[in-house]
Amino acid sequence: MDERARQDDLDAPRPLRLAVIGAGMAGILSAIKLGEAGFTDFTVYEKASSVGGTWRENTYPGLSCDVPSHLYSYSFALTPEWSHRYSPGPEIRAYFERVAREYDVMRSIRFGEEVTSCRFANGRWQIETARGHRDEVDAVIAATGVLHHPKLPDIDGMESFSGAMFHSARWDHSVALDGARLGIIGTGSTAVQMVSALVHRVARLSLFQRTAQWVMPQENPEFTEEEKAAFRADPAALLGLHADLSKMFGVFANGIVDAESPQMKMVQAACLANLEDNVRDPVLREKLRPSYRAACKRLVISPDFYDAIQQPNAALVTEGIERIEPRGVRTRDGRLHELDVLVLATGFKADAFMRPMRITGRGGMTLEQLWNPRPEAYLSISVPELPNFFMLNGPNGPVGNFSLIEVAELQLGYIMQLLERLRSGACREVSPTRTAMEAFEAEREAAIPKTVWVTGCRSWYLDDRGIPAVWPFTFDRFRDEMRAPAETAFEFR
Ligand code: NAP
């Protein structure tokens, strides 16, 4: 093709074929927004048989979201029907299912289709699924979730336990809990929600704590029928509430990146008062008192955890686990805690992202090579050698205590602008420059020491160097960055 013909070809608008990977919160969002923007040729690949992502996988008793429901909703699909300020998991799952149906997303989804590889060849992505289905697309949106792959502890004798044992995200609903002797390993958000929900059902609950957590007290009132009716009658009030909550979380998010901010002092004071005022036994209180600052680990929010752990049938076990035996958990003081059921609320592999998918970009570079020693992405969205490949809630983005829906909506708005470049024919391939990504990463690392996440705790935020793999700037900056891609940060071919 001569230069003139090539230029004509490049300038011609062209229909794009796209793939979205995952039909959780971010995948449903992508399908809706792609449709609204007039992209008609796309498929959402979902490995499971239904939508909902983390809300489909997590079904443990007590599951809820600690972002208020009126904020943890798509900004364009607010609902007056939330039952509680922090609604339970099944209700959130039902919300995503309903939105997917109402926005006609279902017909774009291929269920039971796990994408196993994406290979960039001749300017397009070759996609393959576990079932052998193949597709060729111009661009990919990976909406594969953050906390997705369970992290199992490495404790001696795990396989010898004779009772029921499972990870919190793989709940076995066939196991009877009423009257059982239940053990829970872990004290993160998951375990705390579970303890409150189960302590009144089981005969005995043993919570194996390796590290104490600060707990932010948070009431969870039900919305009355009158309140719901008022929201139904006045959609503007609903919008206003969403906007107010977003502003409030923005203030918190701006504070979390500065350990000395007034917001962090307020959080510290509230958590401390919660502990001092609500735990009566001084020995238990000291066991529950963390040795690091509040919000260093992902802040745990609960209205009733301290009440639950003080129930006569609850025990906080802090001696450290020696091994697991057929009859229960043996702690380092030699004691055997006999159990019928053992739940591993031990968290997730937070650095997996879209892995174990095999991804091969320009020049045969694999994701494993690109992310060795650790995941990196420009503004958490794109990687230099992976043209036309975009991530929602990817590495080093804002994943702290705020609405990942808001984060994904902002990121998708940015991605849509890049897709528009491809569709208009302005370019065939878009990817961030290595210089832009390295500059972002250097600035990110320079901002980390000021944040509360490095004030002396271990958490899933930390990478292999102990550096938090999260957005260390204000949320306002994130919003600004997401307004439009910076011309100089990208290579448009
Ligand atoms: P997590 O915060 O990573 O907590 C894992 C817990 O397991 C920690 O207490 C950890 O102890 C403990 N643990 C891990 N390995 C252990 C071992 N070998 N022996 C003893 N203890 C061990 O996991 P998560 O509670 O599932 O929560 C993960 C994230 O999911 C949360 O931070 C949050 O972002 C999200 N989440 C959100 C909600 C919500 O309401 N929005 C609810 C649940 C989860 P150490 O502290 O000592 O490491």
PDB file of C-alpha atoms in Angstrom, residues 238-451:
ATOM      1  CA  LEU A 238     -31.454   9.916  45.055  1.00  0.00           C
ATOM      2  CA  LEU A 239     -28.968  11.595  42.772  1.00  0.00           C
ATOM      3  CA  GLY A 240     -28.225  14.121  45.480  1.00  0.00           C
ATOM      4  CA  LEU A 241     -27.581  11.354  48.003  1.00  0.00           C
ATOM      5  CA  HIS A 242     -25.214   9.589  45.580  1.00  0.00           C
ATOM      6  CA  ALA A 243     -23.360  12.844  44.997  1.00  0.00           C
ATOM      7  CA  ASP A 244     -23.140  13.644  48.725  1.00  0.00           C
ATOM      8  CA  LEU A 245     -21.814  10.171  49.558  1.00  0.00           C
ATOM      9  CA  SER A 246     -19.309  10.395  46.747  1.00  0.00           C
ATOM     10  CA  LYS A 247     -18.082  13.730  48.089  1.00  0.00           C
ATOM     11  CA  MET A 248     -17.844  12.306  51.606  1.00  0.00           C
ATOM     12  CA  PHE A 249     -15.834   9.293  50.444  1.00  0.00           C
ATOM     13  CA  GLY A 250     -13.683  11.616  48.368  1.00  0.00           C
ATOM     14  CA  VAL A 251     -12.779  13.518  51.530  1.00  0.00           C
ATOM     15  CA  PHE A 252     -11.820  10.252  53.234  1.00  0.00           C
ATOM     16  CA  ALA A 253      -9.885   9.091  50.162  1.00  0.00           C
ATOM     17  CA  ASN A 254      -7.999  12.374  50.041  1.00  0.00           C
ATOM     18  CA  GLY A 255      -7.101  11.927  53.718  1.00  0.00           C
ATOM     19  CA  ILE A 256      -5.946   8.329  53.544  1.00  0.00           C
ATOM     20  CA  VAL A 257      -2.953   9.265  51.416  1.00  0.00           C
ATOM     21  CA  ASP A 258      -1.660  11.549  54.172  1.00  0.00           C
ATOM     22  CA  ALA A 259      -1.057   9.733  57.439  1.00  0.00           C
ATOM     23  CA  GLU A 260      -1.109  13.054  59.309  1.00  0.00           C
ATOM     24  CA  SER A 261      -4.344  14.328  57.801  1.00  0.00           C
ATOM     25  CA  PRO A 262      -7.265  15.367  60.045  1.00  0.00           C
ATOM     26  CA  GLN A 263      -9.326  12.581  58.451  1.00  0.00           C
ATOM     27  CA  MET A 264      -6.858   9.918  59.606  1.00  0.00           C
ATOM     28  CA  LYS A 265      -6.765  11.432  63.104  1.00  0.00           C
ATOM     29  CA  MET A 266     -10.539  11.297  63.205  1.00  0.00           C
ATOM     30  CA  VAL A 267     -10.574   7.662  62.064  1.00  0.00           C
ATOM     31  CA  GLN A 268      -7.950   6.787  64.676  1.00  0.00           C
ATOM     32  CA  ALA A 269      -9.950   8.482  67.428  1.00  0.00           C
ATOM     33  CA  ALA A 270     -13.203   6.788  66.395  1.00  0.00           C
ATOM     34  CA  CYS A 271     -11.598   3.335  66.288  1.00  0.00           C
ATOM     35  CA  LEU A 272      -9.863   3.875  69.613  1.00  0.00           C
ATOM     36  CA  ALA A 273     -13.075   5.034  71.295  1.00  0.00           C
ATOM     37  CA  ASN A 274     -14.865   2.010  69.843  1.00  0.00           C
ATOM     38  CA  LEU A 275     -12.314  -0.302  71.431  1.00  0.00           C
ATOM     39  CA  GLU A 276     -12.106   1.513  74.782  1.00  0.00           C
ATOM     40  CA  ASP A 277     -15.835   2.038  75.183  1.00  0.00           C
ATOM     41  CA  ASN A 278     -17.135  -1.274  73.955  1.00  0.00           C
ATOM     42  CA  VAL A 279     -14.747  -3.984  75.133  1.00  0.00           C
ATOM     43  CA  ARG A 280     -15.262  -4.545  78.845  1.00  0.00           C
ATOM     44  CA  ASP A 281     -12.656  -7.162  79.753  1.00  0.00           C
ATOM     45  CA  PRO A 282      -9.243  -5.442  79.924  1.00  0.00           C
ATOM     46  CA  VAL A 283      -7.403  -8.608  78.869  1.00  0.00           C
ATOM     47  CA  LEU A 284      -9.574  -9.062  75.790  1.00  0.00           C
ATOM     48  CA  ARG A 285      -9.304  -5.337  75.069  1.00  0.00           C
ATOM     49  CA  GLU A 286      -5.507  -5.558  74.964  1.00  0.00           C
ATOM     50  CA  LYS A 287      -5.649  -8.586  72.696  1.00  0.00           C
ATOM     51  CA  LEU A 288      -7.884  -6.629  70.346  1.00  0.00           C
ATOM     52  CA  ARG A 289      -5.690  -3.512  70.400  1.00  0.00           C
ATOM     53  CA  PRO A 290      -3.621  -3.177  67.218  1.00  0.00           C
ATOM     54  CA  SER A 291      -0.015  -2.050  67.434  1.00  0.00           C
ATOM     55  CA  TYR A 292      -0.195   0.042  64.270  1.00  0.00           C
ATOM     56  CA  ARG A 293      -2.299   2.952  63.090  1.00  0.00           C
ATOM     57  CA  ALA A 294      -5.923   2.804  62.035  1.00  0.00           C
ATOM     58  CA  ALA A 295      -6.422   2.509  58.236  1.00  0.00           C
ATOM     59  CA  CYS A 296      -2.870   1.172  57.778  1.00  0.00           C
ATOM     60  CA  LYS A 297      -4.554  -2.103  56.895  1.00  0.00           C
ATOM     61  CA  ARG A 298      -7.742  -1.840  54.935  1.00  0.00           C
ATOM     62  CA  LEU A 299     -10.134  -0.364  57.492  1.00  0.00           C
ATOM     63  CA  VAL A 300     -12.632  -2.813  58.933  1.00  0.00           C
ATOM     64  CA  ILE A 301     -16.089  -1.408  59.453  1.00  0.00           C
ATOM     65  CA  SER A 302     -18.597  -3.037  61.767  1.00  0.00           C
ATOM     66  CA  PRO A 303     -21.420  -1.978  64.056  1.00  0.00           C
ATOM     67  CA  ASP A 304     -21.256  -5.077  66.235  1.00  0.00           C
ATOM     68  CA  PHE A 305     -17.998  -7.026  65.981  1.00  0.00           C
ATOM     69  CA  TYR A 306     -16.910  -6.193  69.539  1.00  0.00           C
ATOM     70  CA  ASP A 307     -20.311  -7.197  70.830  1.00  0.00           C
ATOM     71  CA  ALA A 308     -20.085 -10.492  68.934  1.00  0.00           C
ATOM     72  CA  ILE A 309     -16.603 -11.411  70.118  1.00  0.00           C
ATOM     73  CA  GLN A 310     -17.685 -10.771  73.741  1.00  0.00           C
ATOM     74  CA  GLN A 311     -20.481 -13.331  73.574  1.00  0.00           C
ATOM     75  CA  PRO A 312     -19.994 -16.168  76.082  1.00  0.00           C
ATOM     76  CA  ASN A 313     -19.606 -18.756  73.291  1.00  0.00           C
ATOM     77  CA  ALA A 314     -16.956 -16.729  71.426  1.00  0.00           C
ATOM     78  CA  ALA A 315     -13.212 -16.990  71.954  1.00  0.00           C
ATOM     79  CA  LEU A 316     -10.479 -14.805  70.535  1.00  0.00           C
ATOM     80  CA  VAL A 317      -7.460 -17.049  70.080  1.00  0.00           C
ATOM     81  CA  THR A 318      -4.188 -15.147  69.824  1.00  0.00           C
ATOM     82  CA  GLU A 319      -1.643 -17.830  70.715  1.00  0.00           C
ATOM     83  CA  GLY A 320      -0.668 -18.509  67.133  1.00  0.00           C
ATOM     84  CA  ILE A 321      -1.432 -21.614  65.111  1.00  0.00           C
ATOM     85  CA  GLU A 322       1.005 -24.501  65.425  1.00  0.00           C
ATOM     86  CA  ARG A 323      -0.787 -26.908  63.111  1.00  0.00           C
ATOM     87  CA  ILE A 324      -4.123 -28.264  62.043  1.00  0.00           C
ATOM     88  CA  GLU A 325      -5.041 -31.733  63.254  1.00  0.00           C
ATOM     89  CA  PRO A 326      -7.965 -34.049  62.470  1.00  0.00           C
ATOM     90  CA  ARG A 327      -9.962 -32.733  65.428  1.00  0.00           C
ATOM     91  CA  GLY A 328      -9.132 -29.044  65.204  1.00  0.00           C
ATOM     92  CA  VAL A 329      -6.451 -26.376  65.480  1.00  0.00           C
ATOM     93  CA  ARG A 330      -3.466 -26.799  67.798  1.00  0.00           C
ATOM     94  CA  THR A 331      -2.079 -23.466  69.015  1.00  0.00           C
ATOM     95  CA  ARG A 332       1.504 -22.782  70.090  1.00  0.00           C
ATOM     96  CA  ASP A 333       0.582 -23.014  73.770  1.00  0.00           C
ATOM     97  CA  GLY A 334      -0.149 -26.713  73.125  1.00  0.00           C
ATOM     98  CA  ARG A 335      -3.918 -26.381  73.327  1.00  0.00           C
ATOM     99  CA  LEU A 336      -6.185 -28.172  70.859  1.00  0.00           C
ATOM    100  CA  HIS A 337      -9.230 -26.146  69.798  1.00  0.00           C
ATOM    101  CA  GLU A 338     -11.704 -28.789  68.736  1.00  0.00           C
ATOM    102  CA  LEU A 339     -13.770 -27.827  65.705  1.00  0.00           C
ATOM    103  CA  ASP A 340     -16.442 -29.155  63.370  1.00  0.00           C
ATOM    104  CA  VAL A 341     -16.012 -26.446  60.747  1.00  0.00           C
ATOM    105  CA  LEU A 342     -12.962 -24.354  59.880  1.00  0.00           C
ATOM    106  CA  VAL A 343     -13.268 -21.294  57.642  1.00  0.00           C
ATOM    107  CA  LEU A 344     -10.184 -19.802  56.051  1.00  0.00           C
ATOM    108  CA  ALA A 345     -10.930 -16.065  55.874  1.00  0.00           C
ATOM    109  CA  THR A 346      -7.357 -15.576  54.795  1.00  0.00           C
ATOM    110  CA  GLY A 347      -7.797 -13.155  51.920  1.00  0.00           C
ATOM    111  CA  PHE A 348      -6.876 -13.112  48.262  1.00  0.00           C
ATOM    112  CA  LYS A 349      -3.903 -13.009  45.918  1.00  0.00           C
ATOM    113  CA  ALA A 350      -4.205  -9.311  45.280  1.00  0.00           C
ATOM    114  CA  ASP A 351      -1.502  -9.201  42.616  1.00  0.00           C
ATOM    115  CA  ALA A 352      -3.036 -11.765  40.262  1.00  0.00           C
ATOM    116  CA  PHE A 353      -5.416  -9.474  38.355  1.00  0.00           C
ATOM    117  CA  MET A 354      -6.247 -11.148  35.023  1.00  0.00           C
ATOM    118  CA  ARG A 355      -3.781 -13.963  35.565  1.00  0.00           C
ATOM    119  CA  PRO A 356      -3.627 -16.957  35.097  1.00  0.00           C
ATOM    120  CA  MET A 357      -4.756 -15.866  31.612  1.00  0.00           C
ATOM    121  CA  ARG A 358      -1.808 -16.091  29.177  1.00  0.00           C
ATOM    122  CA  ILE A 359      -1.369 -12.675  27.612  1.00  0.00           C
ATOM    123  CA  THR A 360       1.142 -12.056  24.841  1.00  0.00           C
ATOM    124  CA  GLY A 361       1.629  -8.553  23.525  1.00  0.00           C
ATOM    125  CA  ARG A 362       3.719  -6.805  20.909  1.00  0.00           C
ATOM    126  CA  GLY A 363       6.932  -8.560  19.953  1.00  0.00           C
ATOM    127  CA  GLY A 364       5.894 -11.740  21.762  1.00  0.00           C
ATOM    128  CA  MET A 365       6.261 -10.138  25.194  1.00  0.00           C
ATOM    129  CA  THR A 366       4.247 -12.091  27.754  1.00  0.00           C
ATOM    130  CA  LEU A 367       2.456 -10.626  30.721  1.00  0.00           C
ATOM    131  CA  GLU A 368       4.660 -12.740  32.960  1.00  0.00           C
ATOM    132  CA  GLN A 369       7.696 -10.984  31.471  1.00  0.00           C
ATOM    133  CA  LEU A 370       6.066  -7.573  31.571  1.00  0.00           C
ATOM    134  CA  TRP A 371       4.944  -8.022  35.152  1.00  0.00           C
ATOM    135  CA  ASN A 372       8.194  -9.413  36.417  1.00  0.00           C
ATOM    136  CA  PRO A 373       8.920  -8.667  39.219  1.00  0.00           C
ATOM    137  CA  ARG A 374       5.497  -7.106  39.816  1.00  0.00           C
ATOM    138  CA  PRO A 375       2.406  -5.723  38.067  1.00  0.00           C
ATOM    139  CA  GLU A 376       2.700  -2.242  36.624  1.00  0.00           C
ATOM    140  CA  ALA A 377       0.376  -0.222  34.427  1.00  0.00           C
ATOM    141  CA  TYR A 378       0.104   3.353  33.325  1.00  0.00           C
ATOM    142  CA  LEU A 379      -2.589   4.924  35.543  1.00  0.00           C
ATOM    143  CA  SER A 380      -3.591   1.334  36.361  1.00  0.00           C
ATOM    144  CA  ILE A 381      -5.265   1.045  32.948  1.00  0.00           C
ATOM    145  CA  SER A 382      -2.773   0.083  30.262  1.00  0.00           C
ATOM    146  CA  VAL A 383       0.640  -1.429  29.662  1.00  0.00           C
ATOM    147  CA  PRO A 384       3.114  -0.293  26.952  1.00  0.00           C
ATOM    148  CA  GLU A 385       3.511  -3.569  25.128  1.00  0.00           C
ATOM    149  CA  LEU A 386      -0.186  -4.454  25.236  1.00  0.00           C
ATOM    150  CA  PRO A 387      -1.772  -2.175  22.627  1.00  0.00           C
ATOM    151  CA  ASN A 388      -5.549  -1.773  22.646  1.00  0.00           C
ATOM    152  CA  PHE A 389      -5.724  -3.728  25.904  1.00  0.00           C
ATOM    153  CA  PHE A 390      -7.317  -1.935  28.842  1.00  0.00           C
ATOM    154  CA  MET A 391      -7.897  -2.890  32.453  1.00  0.00           C
ATOM    155  CA  LEU A 392     -10.574  -1.824  34.894  1.00  0.00           C
ATOM    156  CA  ASN A 393      -9.423  -1.841  38.523  1.00  0.00           C
ATOM    157  CA  GLY A 394      -5.967  -2.887  37.386  1.00  0.00           C
ATOM    158  CA  PRO A 395      -2.675  -2.633  39.306  1.00  0.00           C
ATOM    159  CA  ASN A 396      -1.871   0.333  41.540  1.00  0.00           C
ATOM    160  CA  GLY A 397      -5.251   1.958  41.204  1.00  0.00           C
ATOM    161  CA  PRO A 398      -7.521   3.343  43.907  1.00  0.00           C
ATOM    162  CA  VAL A 399      -8.674   0.231  45.733  1.00  0.00           C
ATOM    163  CA  GLY A 400      -8.879   1.548  49.309  1.00  0.00           C
ATOM    164  CA  ASN A 401     -12.074   2.037  51.207  1.00  0.00           C
ATOM    165  CA  PHE A 402     -14.185   3.534  48.463  1.00  0.00           C
ATOM    166  CA  SER A 403     -16.581   2.549  45.746  1.00  0.00           C
ATOM    167  CA  LEU A 404     -14.872   0.495  43.074  1.00  0.00           C
ATOM    168  CA  ILE A 405     -17.919   1.232  40.922  1.00  0.00           C
ATOM    169  CA  GLU A 406     -17.052   4.912  40.882  1.00  0.00           C
ATOM    170  CA  VAL A 407     -13.443   4.029  40.107  1.00  0.00           C
ATOM    171  CA  ALA A 408     -14.469   1.753  37.225  1.00  0.00           C
ATOM    172  CA  GLU A 409     -16.876   4.337  35.805  1.00  0.00           C
ATOM    173  CA  LEU A 410     -14.126   6.960  35.723  1.00  0.00           C
ATOM    174  CA  GLN A 411     -11.626   4.532  34.194  1.00  0.00           C
ATOM    175  CA  LEU A 412     -14.091   3.396  31.572  1.00  0.00           C
ATOM    176  CA  GLY A 413     -14.797   7.005  30.550  1.00  0.00           C
ATOM    177  CA  TYR A 414     -11.071   7.338  29.890  1.00  0.00           C
ATOM    178  CA  ILE A 415     -10.852   4.038  28.006  1.00  0.00           C
ATOM    179  CA  MET A 416     -13.823   5.013  25.823  1.00  0.00           C
ATOM    180  CA  GLN A 417     -11.891   8.045  24.629  1.00  0.00           C
ATOM    181  CA  LEU A 418      -9.024   5.802  23.541  1.00  0.00           C
ATOM    182  CA  LEU A 419     -11.436   3.411  21.825  1.00  0.00           C
ATOM    183  CA  GLU A 420     -12.909   6.403  20.002  1.00  0.00           C
ATOM    184  CA  ARG A 421      -9.466   7.123  18.530  1.00  0.00           C
ATOM    185  CA  LEU A 422      -9.363   3.592  17.186  1.00  0.00           C
ATOM    186  CA  ARG A 423     -12.893   3.733  15.862  1.00  0.00           C
ATOM    187  CA  SER A 424     -12.392   7.090  14.143  1.00  0.00           C
ATOM    188  CA  GLY A 425      -9.451   5.669  12.250  1.00  0.00           C
ATOM    189  CA  ALA A 426      -7.019   8.136  13.856  1.00  0.00           C
ATOM    190  CA  CYS A 427      -4.836   5.159  14.720  1.00  0.00           C
ATOM    191  CA  ARG A 428      -4.764   1.373  14.699  1.00  0.00           C
ATOM    192  CA  GLU A 429      -2.894   0.802  17.917  1.00  0.00           C
ATOM    193  CA  VAL A 430      -2.825   2.749  21.148  1.00  0.00           C
ATOM    194  CA  SER A 431      -0.567   2.030  24.086  1.00  0.00           C
ATOM    195  CA  PRO A 432       1.108   4.127  26.757  1.00  0.00           C
ATOM    196  CA  THR A 433       4.760   4.960  26.279  1.00  0.00           C
ATOM    197  CA  ARG A 434       7.255   3.243  28.546  1.00  0.00           C
ATOM    198  CA  THR A 435       8.473   6.694  29.600  1.00  0.00           C
ATOM    199  CA  ALA A 436       4.973   7.657  30.740  1.00  0.00           C
ATOM    200  CA  MET A 437       4.559   4.456  32.708  1.00  0.00           C
ATOM    201  CA  GLU A 438       7.960   4.718  34.361  1.00  0.00           C
ATOM    202  CA  ALA A 439       7.377   8.366  35.256  1.00  0.00           C
ATOM    203  CA  PHE A 440       3.995   7.479  36.755  1.00  0.00           C
ATOM    204  CA  GLU A 441       5.528   4.618  38.717  1.00  0.00           C
ATOM    205  CA  ALA A 442       8.385   6.798  40.012  1.00  0.00           C
ATOM    206  CA  GLU A 443       5.978   9.505  41.106  1.00  0.00           C
ATOM    207  CA  ARG A 444       3.733   6.887  42.690  1.00  0.00           C
ATOM    208  CA  GLU A 445       6.566   5.419  44.717  1.00  0.00           C
ATOM    209  CA  ALA A 446       7.727   8.874  45.803  1.00  0.00           C
ATOM    210  CA  ALA A 447       4.253   9.630  47.180  1.00  0.00           C
ATOM    211  CA  ILE A 448       3.977   6.384  49.159  1.00  0.00           C
ATOM    212  CA  PRO A 449       5.988   7.312  52.287  1.00  0.00           C
ATOM    213  CA  LYS A 450       3.413   9.938  53.219  1.00  0.00           C
ATOM    214  CA  THR A 451       0.531   7.488  53.210  1.00  0.00           C
TER     215      THR A 451
END
